[in-house]
Coordinates of C-alpha atoms in Angstrom, one line a residue:
Chain A
M109 CA 0.0 0.0 -0.1
K110 CA 1.0 3.4 -1.0
L111 CA 0.3 6.2 0.6
K112 CA 0.9 9.9 -0.2
Q113 CA 2.1 10.4 3.6
K114 CA 2.6 8.3 6.2
L115 CA 1.4 8.1 9.7
S116 CA 4.0 9.4 12.0
C117 CA 2.8 7.1 15.3
I118 CA 1.1 4.2 16.2
L119 CA 0.8 3.0 19.6
L120 CA -0.7 -0.8 20.1
V121 CA -1.8 -1.3 23.2
D122 CA -2.0 -5.4 24.5
D123 CA -0.4 -8.0 26.9
D124 CA 0.1 -11.1 24.4
Y125 CA 3.5 -10.8 23.4
D126 CA 2.1 -13.1 20.1
D127 CA -0.1 -10.7 19.2
N128 CA 2.2 -7.3 19.3
L129 CA 4.1 -9.2 16.9
Y130 CA 1.8 -10.3 14.6
H131 CA 0.0 -7.8 14.4
K132 CA 4.3 -5.6 14.2
I133 CA 4.6 -7.4 11.6
I134 CA 1.6 -7.0 9.5
I135 CA 1.3 -3.1 9.8
K136 CA 5.5 -2.6 9.0
K137 CA 5.3 -4.9 6.0
M138 CA 2.1 -2.4 4.8
E139 CA 4.6 0.8 5.2
I140 CA 2.0 2.9 6.4
T141 CA 4.0 4.0 9.6
E142 CA 7.0 5.7 10.5
S143 CA 6.5 3.8 13.6
I144 CA 5.0 1.3 15.4
D145 CA 5.5 1.5 19.5
E146 CA 4.4 -1.0 21.9
V147 CA 2.8 -1.1 26.2
N148 CA 1.2 -3.6 28.2
N149 CA -1.7 -2.3 29.4
G150 CA -3.5 0.9 30.1
L151 CA -1.4 2.3 32.9
E152 CA 2.3 2.3 30.6
A153 CA -0.1 3.4 28.1
L154 CA -1.3 6.5 29.5
E155 CA 2.3 7.1 30.2
Y156 CA 3.4 7.2 27.3
I157 CA 0.3 9.3 25.9
T158 CA 1.7 11.8 28.2
A159 CA 5.3 11.6 28.3
R160 CA 5.2 12.7 24.4
E161 CA 4.6 15.9 22.0
I162 CA 2.6 14.9 19.8
P163 CA 0.3 12.1 21.1
P164 CA -0.3 8.9 18.6
E165 CA -2.4 8.6 15.4
L166 CA -3.4 5.4 16.3
I167 CA -4.2 3.3 18.6
F168 CA -5.1 0.0 19.2
L169 CA -6.3 -1.0 22.4
D170 CA -7.2 -4.8 23.4
I171 CA -9.8 -4.5 26.6
N172 CA -8.6 -7.6 28.8
M173 CA -5.5 -6.5 30.4
P174 CA -3.3 -6.9 33.5
K175 CA -3.5 -4.1 36.3
M176 CA -5.4 -1.1 33.9
N177 CA -7.7 -2.8 31.3
G178 CA -8.7 -0.6 28.1
W179 CA -12.6 0.3 29.9
E180 CA -10.5 1.3 32.5
F181 CA -7.8 3.2 30.4
L182 CA -10.7 5.0 28.7
E183 CA -12.0 6.1 31.8
Q184 CA -9.0 7.8 32.5
Y185 CA -8.5 8.4 28.7
K186 CA -10.9 11.2 28.4
D187 CA -9.8 13.4 31.8
L188 CA -6.7 13.6 29.9
D189 CA -5.8 17.5 27.5
A190 CA -7.1 18.0 24.5
S191 CA -3.9 18.7 23.2
Q192 CA -2.7 15.5 24.1
K193 CA -5.7 13.4 22.4
A194 CA -5.7 15.8 19.0
K195 CA -6.8 13.8 16.3
T196 CA -6.1 10.4 18.2
V197 CA -8.1 7.6 16.4
I198 CA -8.3 4.4 19.2
M199 CA -9.4 1.0 17.3
M200 CA -10.8 -1.7 20.0
L201 CA -9.0 -4.9 19.0
S202 CA -10.6 -7.6 21.1
T203 CA -10.5 -11.3 20.9
S204 CA -14.4 -12.0 20.6
A205 CA -17.2 -10.6 18.9
N206 CA -18.8 -10.3 22.5
P207 CA -22.3 -8.2 21.2
D208 CA -22.3 -6.5 24.5
E209 CA -18.5 -5.0 24.2
I210 CA -19.3 -3.8 21.1
Q211 CA -22.5 -1.6 22.7
K212 CA -20.3 -0.7 25.0
A213 CA -17.5 1.0 22.4
K214 CA -20.1 2.1 20.4
E215 CA -21.1 4.5 23.4
I216 CA -17.9 5.9 24.3
E217 CA -17.4 8.5 22.0
E218 CA -13.6 8.7 22.1
V219 CA -13.5 4.8 21.0
S220 CA -13.2 4.6 16.8
G221 CA -14.3 1.2 16.0
F222 CA -14.5 -2.3 16.9
Q223 CA -12.1 -5.2 15.3
T224 CA -11.7 -8.6 16.5
K225 CA -8.4 -10.0 16.3
P226 CA -6.5 -10.5 14.2
L227 CA -5.2 -7.4 12.7
T228 CA -5.6 -8.4 9.6
P229 CA -4.2 -5.5 6.1
E230 CA -7.9 -5.8 4.5
T231 CA -9.0 -4.5 7.8
M232 CA -5.7 -2.3 7.9
T233 CA -7.3 -0.4 4.5
E234 CA -10.7 -0.1 5.9
I235 CA -9.5 1.9 9.0
L236 CA -7.0 4.3 7.0
Q237 CA -10.0 4.6 3.8
E238 CA -12.2 5.9 7.0
H239 CA -9.9 7.4 9.1
F240 CA -7.3 8.7 7.2
A241 CA -8.4 9.9 3.6
K242 CA -6.4 11.9 3.2
Y243 CA -2.9 10.5 3.2
L244 CA -3.8 8.1 0.8
Chain B
M126 CA -42.9 -36.6 60.8
K127 CA -44.4 -37.8 58.0
P128 CA -47.6 -35.2 56.7
W129 CA -50.1 -37.8 57.2
R130 CA -49.1 -38.5 60.3
I131 CA -49.6 -34.5 61.5
R132 CA -52.9 -35.3 59.5
T133 CA -53.9 -37.7 62.0
V134 CA -52.3 -36.0 65.0
I135 CA -54.3 -33.4 64.9
F136 CA -57.2 -34.4 64.3
F137 CA -57.3 -36.8 66.8
I138 CA -56.0 -34.1 69.7
I139 CA -59.3 -32.4 67.8
F140 CA -61.4 -35.6 68.5
I141 CA -60.0 -35.1 72.2
I142 CA -61.1 -31.5 73.0
F143 CA -64.6 -32.3 71.0
S144 CA -65.0 -35.8 73.1
L145 CA -64.0 -33.7 76.1
L146 CA -66.4 -30.2 75.5
A147 CA -69.4 -33.2 74.6
S148 CA -69.1 -34.6 78.1
T149 CA -68.3 -31.8 80.2
L150 CA -71.7 -30.2 78.7
L151 CA -73.5 -33.8 78.9
F152 CA -72.8 -33.5 83.1
S153 CA -74.1 -30.3 83.4
I154 CA -76.9 -30.7 82.6
Y155 CA -77.5 -34.6 84.4
T156 CA -76.4 -32.3 87.5
V157 CA -78.4 -29.5 86.7
Q158 CA -81.2 -31.6 86.2
K159 CA -80.4 -33.9 89.8
I160 CA -79.6 -30.0 91.5
T161 CA -82.9 -28.5 90.6
D162 CA -84.9 -32.3 91.9
N163 CA -83.4 -31.9 94.7
L164 CA -84.3 -28.0 95.5
K165 CA -87.7 -29.2 94.8
V166 CA -87.2 -32.0 97.6
Q167 CA -86.2 -29.1 99.4
V168 CA -89.0 -27.2 98.8
N169 CA -90.9 -29.3 99.5
T170 CA -90.3 -30.8 103.0
S171 CA -89.7 -27.3 103.9
T172 CA -93.3 -27.0 103.3
V173 CA -93.8 -29.7 105.5
I174 CA -92.0 -29.1 108.4
I175 CA -93.5 -25.2 108.0
T176 CA -97.5 -26.7 108.0
L177 CA -96.7 -28.9 110.9
K178 CA -95.5 -26.6 112.9
D179 CA -98.3 -24.4 111.9
N180 CA -101.0 -27.3 112.4
L181 CA -99.7 -27.8 116.0
T182 CA -99.8 -24.3 116.8
L183 CA -103.2 -24.2 115.1
L184 CA -104.7 -26.9 117.3
L185 CA -102.6 -25.4 120.8
N186 CA -104.1 -21.9 120.3
A187 CA -107.5 -23.7 119.5
E188 CA -107.0 -26.0 122.5
T189 CA -106.0 -22.7 124.7
G190 CA -109.4 -21.2 123.3
E191 CA -111.7 -23.9 124.4
R192 CA -110.3 -24.0 127.7
G193 CA -111.3 -19.3 127.9
Y194 CA -114.1 -20.3 126.9
V195 CA -114.5 -23.5 129.7
I196 CA -113.6 -20.9 132.2
T197 CA -115.2 -17.5 131.2
G198 CA -117.9 -18.6 129.3
D199 CA -117.1 -15.8 126.7
T200 CA -117.9 -17.2 123.6
S201 CA -114.9 -14.9 122.0
Y202 CA -112.8 -17.5 123.7
L203 CA -113.4 -19.6 120.7
E204 CA -112.9 -17.0 117.9
P205 CA -109.3 -19.1 117.7
Y206 CA -110.7 -22.2 116.8
H207 CA -112.7 -21.3 114.7
I208 CA -109.9 -20.6 112.7
A209 CA -108.3 -23.6 113.4
V210 CA -111.1 -25.9 112.4
S211 CA -110.6 -25.1 108.7
K212 CA -107.0 -24.3 108.9
I213 CA -106.1 -27.5 109.7
S214 CA -108.4 -29.7 107.4
Q215 CA -106.5 -27.4 104.6
N216 CA -103.1 -28.2 106.5
L217 CA -104.1 -31.3 106.1
N218 CA -105.2 -31.7 102.7
L219 CA -101.7 -29.8 101.6
L220 CA -99.6 -32.3 104.0
N221 CA -101.6 -35.2 102.0
T222 CA -100.6 -34.1 98.6
L223 CA -96.5 -33.3 99.4
L224 CA -96.1 -36.8 101.2
K225 CA -97.7 -38.4 98.3
E226 CA -95.0 -40.6 97.6
N227 CA -92.9 -41.5 100.8
P228 CA -95.2 -44.5 102.1
V229 CA -93.7 -44.6 105.8
Q230 CA -94.5 -40.8 106.2
E231 CA -98.0 -41.3 104.8
I232 CA -98.7 -43.8 107.3
R233 CA -97.5 -42.0 110.0
L234 CA -99.4 -39.0 108.3
E235 CA -102.7 -40.4 107.9
K236 CA -102.4 -41.0 112.3
L237 CA -101.5 -37.6 112.8
S238 CA -104.3 -36.7 111.0
D239 CA -106.4 -39.6 113.1
Y240 CA -105.3 -37.9 116.2
V241 CA -106.2 -34.8 115.0
N242 CA -109.5 -34.9 114.1
Q243 CA -110.7 -37.1 117.2
K244 CA -109.1 -33.5 119.1
I245 CA -110.9 -31.3 117.4
A246 CA -114.2 -34.1 118.0
Y247 CA -113.0 -34.3 121.6
I248 CA -112.8 -30.2 121.6
E249 CA -116.0 -29.9 120.2
R250 CA -117.4 -31.9 122.3
I251 CA -116.3 -30.0 125.1
I252 CA -117.4 -27.3 124.4
K253 CA -121.0 -28.6 123.3
L254 CA -121.1 -29.6 126.6
K255 CA -120.5 -25.5 128.1
E256 CA -122.8 -24.5 126.1
R257 CA -125.4 -26.9 127.9
G258 CA -123.8 -26.0 130.9
D259 CA -123.0 -29.6 131.8
N260 CA -120.1 -28.9 133.8
A261 CA -119.7 -31.9 136.0
T262 CA -119.5 -33.8 132.3
I263 CA -116.3 -31.3 131.2
K264 CA -115.0 -31.8 134.1
K265 CA -115.6 -35.3 133.8
M266 CA -113.8 -35.4 130.8
L267 CA -110.8 -33.5 131.7
T268 CA -110.1 -35.5 134.6
A269 CA -110.3 -38.5 132.5
G270 CA -107.2 -37.1 130.6
K271 CA -107.9 -38.0 126.9
G272 CA -107.2 -34.6 125.4
K273 CA -104.0 -34.6 126.7
Y274 CA -103.2 -38.1 125.6
L275 CA -104.2 -36.3 122.2
M276 CA -103.0 -33.7 122.3
D277 CA -99.0 -36.4 123.1
Q278 CA -99.6 -38.6 120.7
I279 CA -100.2 -35.7 118.2
R280 CA -96.4 -33.9 119.4
A281 CA -95.5 -37.8 118.6
F282 CA -95.7 -38.1 115.5
N283 CA -95.8 -34.2 114.5
K284 CA -92.2 -34.4 116.2
T285 CA -91.4 -37.7 114.3
L286 CA -93.5 -36.7 111.0
Q287 CA -90.7 -32.9 111.4
E288 CA -87.5 -35.4 112.3
R289 CA -87.4 -37.5 108.9
E290 CA -88.3 -34.5 107.5
E291 CA -85.6 -32.5 108.6
K292 CA -83.2 -35.9 108.0
Q293 CA -84.5 -35.8 103.8
F294 CA -84.0 -32.1 103.6
G295 CA -80.0 -32.3 105.2
E296 CA -79.3 -35.3 102.9
R297 CA -80.7 -33.7 100.1
Q298 CA -78.9 -30.4 101.1
F299 CA -75.9 -32.6 101.0
A300 CA -76.6 -34.0 98.0
T301 CA -77.0 -30.5 96.6
S302 CA -73.6 -29.1 97.8
Q303 CA -71.9 -32.8 96.9
S304 CA -72.9 -31.7 93.1
I305 CA -71.4 -28.2 93.0
R306 CA -68.8 -29.3 94.5
K307 CA -68.5 -32.0 91.6
T308 CA -69.4 -30.0 88.9
R309 CA -66.4 -27.5 89.9
I310 CA -63.9 -30.6 89.8
V311 CA -65.2 -32.0 87.1
F312 CA -64.7 -28.0 84.8
I313 CA -61.9 -27.2 86.8
T314 CA -60.1 -30.5 85.3
G315 CA -62.4 -30.0 82.3
T316 CA -60.7 -26.9 81.8
I317 CA -57.3 -27.7 82.8
I318 CA -57.2 -30.6 80.1
S319 CA -58.6 -28.5 77.5
V320 CA -55.7 -26.1 78.0
F321 CA -53.0 -28.2 78.1
I322 CA -54.6 -30.3 74.9
T323 CA -55.1 -26.9 73.0
L324 CA -51.4 -26.3 73.9
S325 CA -50.7 -29.6 73.0
L326 CA -51.7 -28.8 69.3
A327 CA -50.5 -25.3 69.7
S328 CA -47.6 -27.0 69.6
V329 CA -48.0 -29.7 67.3
I330 CA -49.1 -27.0 64.6
F331 CA -46.6 -24.7 65.8
N332 CA -43.6 -27.4 64.9
E333 CA -45.3 -28.4 61.9
L334 CA -44.8 -25.4 60.9
K335 CA -41.2 -24.5 61.8
R336 CA -40.5 -28.0 60.2
R337 CA -42.1 -26.4 57.1
R338 CA -40.5 -23.4 56.8
K339 CA -37.4 -25.5 57.6
V340 CA -37.5 -26.9 54.6
E341 CA -38.9 -24.2 52.2
L342 CA -35.1 -22.2 52.8
K343 CA -33.5 -25.0 52.7
M344 CA -35.6 -25.4 49.0
R345 CA -34.6 -21.5 48.8
E346 CA -30.6 -22.1 49.4
Y347 CA -30.5 -25.6 47.0
N348 CA -32.1 -23.2 44.6
K349 CA -30.6 -20.1 45.0
E350 CA -27.2 -21.8 44.6
L351 CA -27.9 -23.9 42.0
K352 CA -28.6 -20.6 40.3
R353 CA -25.0 -19.7 41.0
K354 CA -23.8 -23.2 39.8
N355 CA -24.8 -22.6 36.8
A356 CA -23.9 -18.9 36.4
E357 CA -20.8 -20.2 37.8
I358 CA -20.3 -23.2 34.5
E359 CA -21.2 -20.4 32.6
Q360 CA -19.2 -17.9 33.3
F361 CA -16.4 -20.8 33.5
A362 CA -17.6 -22.0 29.6
F363 CA -17.3 -18.7 28.8
I364 CA -13.8 -17.6 29.8
A365 CA -12.2 -21.1 29.3
S366 CA -13.1 -20.8 25.1
H367 CA -12.2 -16.8 24.7
D368 CA -9.1 -17.6 26.6
L369 CA -8.4 -20.8 24.7
Q370 CA -8.9 -18.3 21.4
Q371 CA -5.5 -16.5 22.5
P372 CA -2.9 -19.7 22.1
L373 CA -4.4 -20.7 19.4
R374 CA -4.4 -17.0 17.6
S375 CA -0.6 -17.2 18.4
V376 CA -0.3 -20.7 15.8
S377 CA -2.2 -19.7 13.2
N378 CA -1.1 -16.1 12.6
F379 CA 2.8 -17.5 12.9
T380 CA 1.2 -20.7 10.6
H381 CA 0.1 -17.7 8.3
L382 CA 3.6 -15.8 7.7
L383 CA 5.2 -18.9 8.2
E384 CA 3.8 -20.3 4.7
K385 CA 4.1 -16.4 3.3
R386 CA 7.8 -17.4 3.8
L387 CA 7.9 -21.0 2.5
S388 CA 5.9 -20.6 -0.6
L389 CA 8.9 -20.7 -2.5
T390 CA 11.4 -22.2 -1.1
A391 CA 9.1 -25.7 0.2
D392 CA 8.4 -29.1 -0.8
D393 CA 5.0 -30.8 -0.8
E394 CA 5.3 -32.4 2.7
V395 CA 5.6 -29.1 4.0
R396 CA 3.2 -27.7 2.4
E397 CA 0.8 -30.7 3.0
Y398 CA 1.6 -30.3 6.5
M399 CA 1.2 -26.4 6.7
K400 CA -2.7 -27.1 5.3
L401 CA -3.1 -30.1 8.1
I402 CA -2.2 -27.5 10.7
K403 CA -3.8 -24.5 9.1
G404 CA -7.0 -26.9 8.6
G405 CA -6.5 -27.7 12.4
S406 CA -6.4 -24.4 14.1
Q407 CA -9.5 -23.5 11.1
R408 CA -11.3 -26.4 13.3
M409 CA -10.5 -25.2 16.6
S410 CA -11.5 -21.7 16.2
A411 CA -14.4 -22.6 14.7
L412 CA -15.6 -25.0 17.6
I413 CA -14.5 -21.9 20.0
F414 CA -16.4 -19.5 18.5
D415 CA -19.4 -22.1 19.1
I416 CA -18.6 -22.8 22.1
L417 CA -18.5 -19.0 23.7
E418 CA -21.9 -18.5 21.2
Y419 CA -23.7 -21.9 23.1
S420 CA -22.5 -20.7 26.2
R421 CA -23.2 -16.8 25.6
I422 CA -27.2 -17.9 25.4
G423 CA -29.3 -16.4 27.9
K424 CA -26.5 -14.0 29.5
D425 CA -28.4 -10.6 30.4
S426 CA -30.8 -10.4 27.4
Q427 CA -34.4 -8.9 27.7
R428 CA -37.7 -9.7 24.7
T429 CA -38.1 -7.5 23.0
K430 CA -40.3 -7.4 20.2
I431 CA -38.6 -8.8 16.6
D432 CA -40.4 -9.1 13.0
C433 CA -39.1 -11.9 12.0
N434 CA -39.7 -11.3 8.6
T435 CA -37.4 -8.1 8.4
M436 CA -34.7 -10.8 11.1
L437 CA -34.7 -13.0 7.6
R438 CA -34.4 -10.8 4.9
E439 CA -31.2 -9.5 7.5
I440 CA -29.8 -13.1 7.3
L441 CA -30.8 -14.0 3.6
Y442 CA -28.5 -11.2 2.9
D443 CA -25.6 -12.0 5.5
M444 CA -26.2 -15.6 3.9
A445 CA -26.0 -14.9 0.6
V446 CA -22.9 -15.9 -0.6
I447 CA -23.0 -19.6 0.5
V448 CA -27.3 -19.8 -0.9
Q449 CA -25.2 -18.8 -4.1
E450 CA -22.5 -21.5 -4.1
A451 CA -24.8 -24.1 -3.8
N452 CA -27.8 -22.2 -6.3
A453 CA -30.3 -23.3 -3.5
Q454 CA -33.8 -21.4 -3.7
I455 CA -35.3 -20.2 -0.9
T456 CA -39.3 -19.1 -0.1
V457 CA -40.5 -17.4 3.2
G458 CA -43.7 -17.3 4.0
R459 CA -45.5 -14.7 5.9
L460 CA -43.7 -14.3 9.3
P461 CA -45.4 -13.3 12.6
V462 CA -43.7 -10.5 15.1
V463 CA -42.7 -11.4 18.6
Q464 CA -41.9 -11.4 21.7
G465 CA -38.2 -13.2 21.9
Y466 CA -34.6 -12.7 23.1
G467 CA -31.8 -11.8 20.0
Y468 CA -31.0 -15.3 20.2
L469 CA -33.8 -16.0 17.1
K470 CA -31.5 -14.7 14.1
S471 CA -28.4 -17.4 15.5
L472 CA -31.6 -20.0 15.5
F473 CA -32.9 -19.5 11.8
Q474 CA -29.3 -19.0 10.6
N475 CA -28.2 -22.2 12.7
L476 CA -31.4 -24.6 11.0
L477 CA -31.3 -22.3 6.8
S478 CA -26.7 -22.9 6.2
N479 CA -27.7 -26.7 7.8
A480 CA -31.0 -26.9 5.1
V481 CA -28.2 -25.7 2.2
K482 CA -25.0 -27.6 3.7
F483 CA -27.3 -30.9 4.0
K484 CA -27.9 -31.4 0.4
K485 CA -28.7 -34.0 -2.0
E486 CA -25.6 -34.1 -4.9
N487 CA -26.9 -33.2 -8.0
A488 CA -30.4 -32.0 -6.6
R489 CA -31.2 -28.1 -6.7
P490 CA -31.8 -27.3 -2.8
E491 CA -35.6 -25.9 -1.9
I492 CA -35.9 -24.7 1.4
R493 CA -39.2 -23.5 2.9
V494 CA -39.6 -20.5 5.6
N495 CA -42.8 -20.8 7.1
A496 CA -45.3 -20.4 10.1
V497 CA -48.4 -20.8 11.7
D498 CA -50.2 -19.1 14.7
T499 CA -51.8 -22.2 16.8
G500 CA -53.0 -19.9 19.3
N501 CA -51.1 -20.2 22.6
E502 CA -48.0 -20.2 20.3
Y503 CA -45.9 -20.1 16.8
L504 CA -45.5 -22.7 15.1
F505 CA -42.3 -22.4 12.7
T506 CA -41.0 -24.7 10.3
I507 CA -37.8 -24.7 8.0
T508 CA -38.3 -27.6 5.3
D509 CA -35.8 -28.8 2.9
N510 CA -34.9 -31.3 0.4
G511 CA -31.4 -33.1 1.7
I512 CA -30.5 -35.6 2.4
G513 CA -32.8 -36.7 5.5
I514 CA -31.9 -38.2 9.4
E515 CA -32.9 -41.4 9.9
E516 CA -35.2 -42.1 12.6
P517 CA -32.5 -43.4 15.5
Y518 CA -30.7 -40.0 15.3
K519 CA -33.7 -38.2 15.0
E520 CA -33.5 -36.7 19.0
R521 CA -29.6 -37.5 19.3
I522 CA -28.8 -34.6 16.6
F523 CA -29.7 -31.9 19.6
I524 CA -27.5 -33.5 21.8
I525 CA -23.7 -31.1 21.8
F526 CA -21.0 -32.1 19.8
Q527 CA -23.5 -35.6 18.1
R528 CA -22.1 -35.6 14.8
L529 CA -23.5 -38.0 12.0
H530 CA -21.1 -37.4 9.6
T531 CA -17.5 -37.6 8.9
R532 CA -15.6 -34.1 8.8
E533 CA -14.9 -35.3 5.1
E534 CA -18.3 -36.0 4.2
Y535 CA -19.6 -32.4 6.2
P536 CA -18.0 -30.4 7.7
G537 CA -19.3 -28.4 11.2
T538 CA -18.6 -28.5 14.9
G539 CA -21.3 -30.7 16.0
I540 CA -22.7 -27.4 18.3
G541 CA -25.1 -25.2 15.7
L542 CA -28.4 -28.2 16.4
S543 CA -27.6 -28.1 20.6
I544 CA -27.4 -24.2 20.4
C545 CA -30.9 -23.9 17.9
K546 CA -32.6 -26.5 21.3
K547 CA -30.6 -24.0 23.6
I548 CA -32.7 -21.0 22.4
V549 CA -36.5 -22.9 22.0
D550 CA -35.9 -23.2 25.4
L551 CA -34.8 -19.9 26.7
H552 CA -38.2 -19.1 24.5
G553 CA -39.5 -22.1 26.4
G554 CA -41.2 -23.7 22.8
K555 CA -39.8 -27.2 21.5
I556 CA -37.9 -28.4 18.7
W557 CA -37.8 -31.4 16.3
V558 CA -37.4 -32.4 13.1
D559 CA -40.4 -34.5 11.0
S560 CA -38.1 -36.6 8.0
E561 CA -37.5 -39.4 5.3
P562 CA -34.5 -40.1 4.5
G563 CA -33.5 -39.3 0.9
K564 CA -36.0 -36.5 0.6
G565 CA -35.5 -34.1 2.7
S566 CA -36.7 -32.8 6.5
S567 CA -38.9 -30.2 8.1
F568 CA -37.1 -29.0 11.5
N569 CA -40.4 -27.8 13.0
F570 CA -40.2 -26.0 16.6
T571 CA -42.5 -23.3 18.6
I572 CA -42.1 -19.9 20.1
P573 CA -45.2 -19.3 22.6
K574 CA -47.0 -16.5 22.6
F575 CA -45.4 -14.0 25.7
D576 CA -47.7 -11.5 27.5
D577 CA -45.1 -9.0 28.7
R578 CA -47.9 -7.5 31.3

């Protein structure tokens, strides 16, 4: 996939090493971003976001994680400064398409979509077309 | 204690209380009768005694009057005598009636009457003699002492009669007080026994109620425990299958990458192995997905109004690819709007995809979906012209993991129809199949009309 301009950063928030590795390989192969970073839970994600000057453009957020899960992370994320959230797209990336959880995600303003693992080049393309049209 | 024994005991105690009350009542009636009798006799005897005394006084008055007249010749002295004569005969008649039932006293009264009459006759004779002025005869008569003799006899009989009556009065009085005492004892004991029996009845009933309450509480506890265990099992199945997906995903993800990497260098053997690994992980993934779906049925869901016509349109849209691949013809009749759970979609999906999947070779699948209103419920039927199901398997197919074919013949996890059954059970309906092997099957299920008022 050829982009006019690459994304500067994609953040993976997931405690599963295998999934992170696989998703990194898929994203890297597509050559759509300058960097891919990974953190292992919501707490680390908050630290990562607040420590950076420019927030990541796309976050893939798992639900079940130790210390702080995806939902708890979103609660905290709401309270961040607007500058730290600006233009960030958050996609839920979870194991199962549980109807209750999909519904819950829809009700949260900060969440842009819900995907089931694994991430594939096809779903990645759809996400880019929907949320990053100006990069194409 | 067993329930029938409790009932017997209660009936027995009530029977005892009633018989106690009845015997107390009978005894009271008997005692009142007896006391009334005694009182009657007592009134009788006291009347007899008073009359006897009155008689004697009258006679003495008559005698005094006679003496006064004899000495003075003044007729005014005879006043008491005249009164006595009429009164005495009245009294004797009264005594006669009062003593009628006592033969011994009657004989005594006869004797007394006899002497009284003699005495009156004697007084009369003396008065007559006085009127004639025959004082000598009077003196003679008085000297002979017959008057005194008669009076003594009268006193004696009067006394005996009176004593007899007094004795009877005393006896009756004693009997009455005795009866009253007995009544009091019977009444007090009866009351005490009744109170005790009533208390024991109350305790039997109270204990029984306590026992039942205990059983009820225990049953409620078991029920709660059962619900909790059930929820735990459902949760367990859900979590287990959810967590199973994670490692499986690693296997299939990296197999996928490996396959790409080896696509140019691998030999046939390696390719075959890769294919088997991929197939295995795909099957396991389908299995986990179905178990998840199965365990999720009924979880925190509520009935809503569902238009089955709309639902079927959505399902056919989703199934468009496999329907087209199988060149199947699906006809949907007019369907009702039901009060049901969203899982109905999964029910139709499973039955329809089965109908497409189990088609006859070289025949175009023809599938019809229909529903009829049978009053209390809707009967849905999904009919196909597929391979059909033999008689012995018609019930077994609804049990989880029961398969009739090998994976190579027809792919599947063996969970689909058990999901269908669980969904129909959730609605309180029934599911069954009518089939003729080689000609086709009809899957029927009922959805009871739900009154949400």
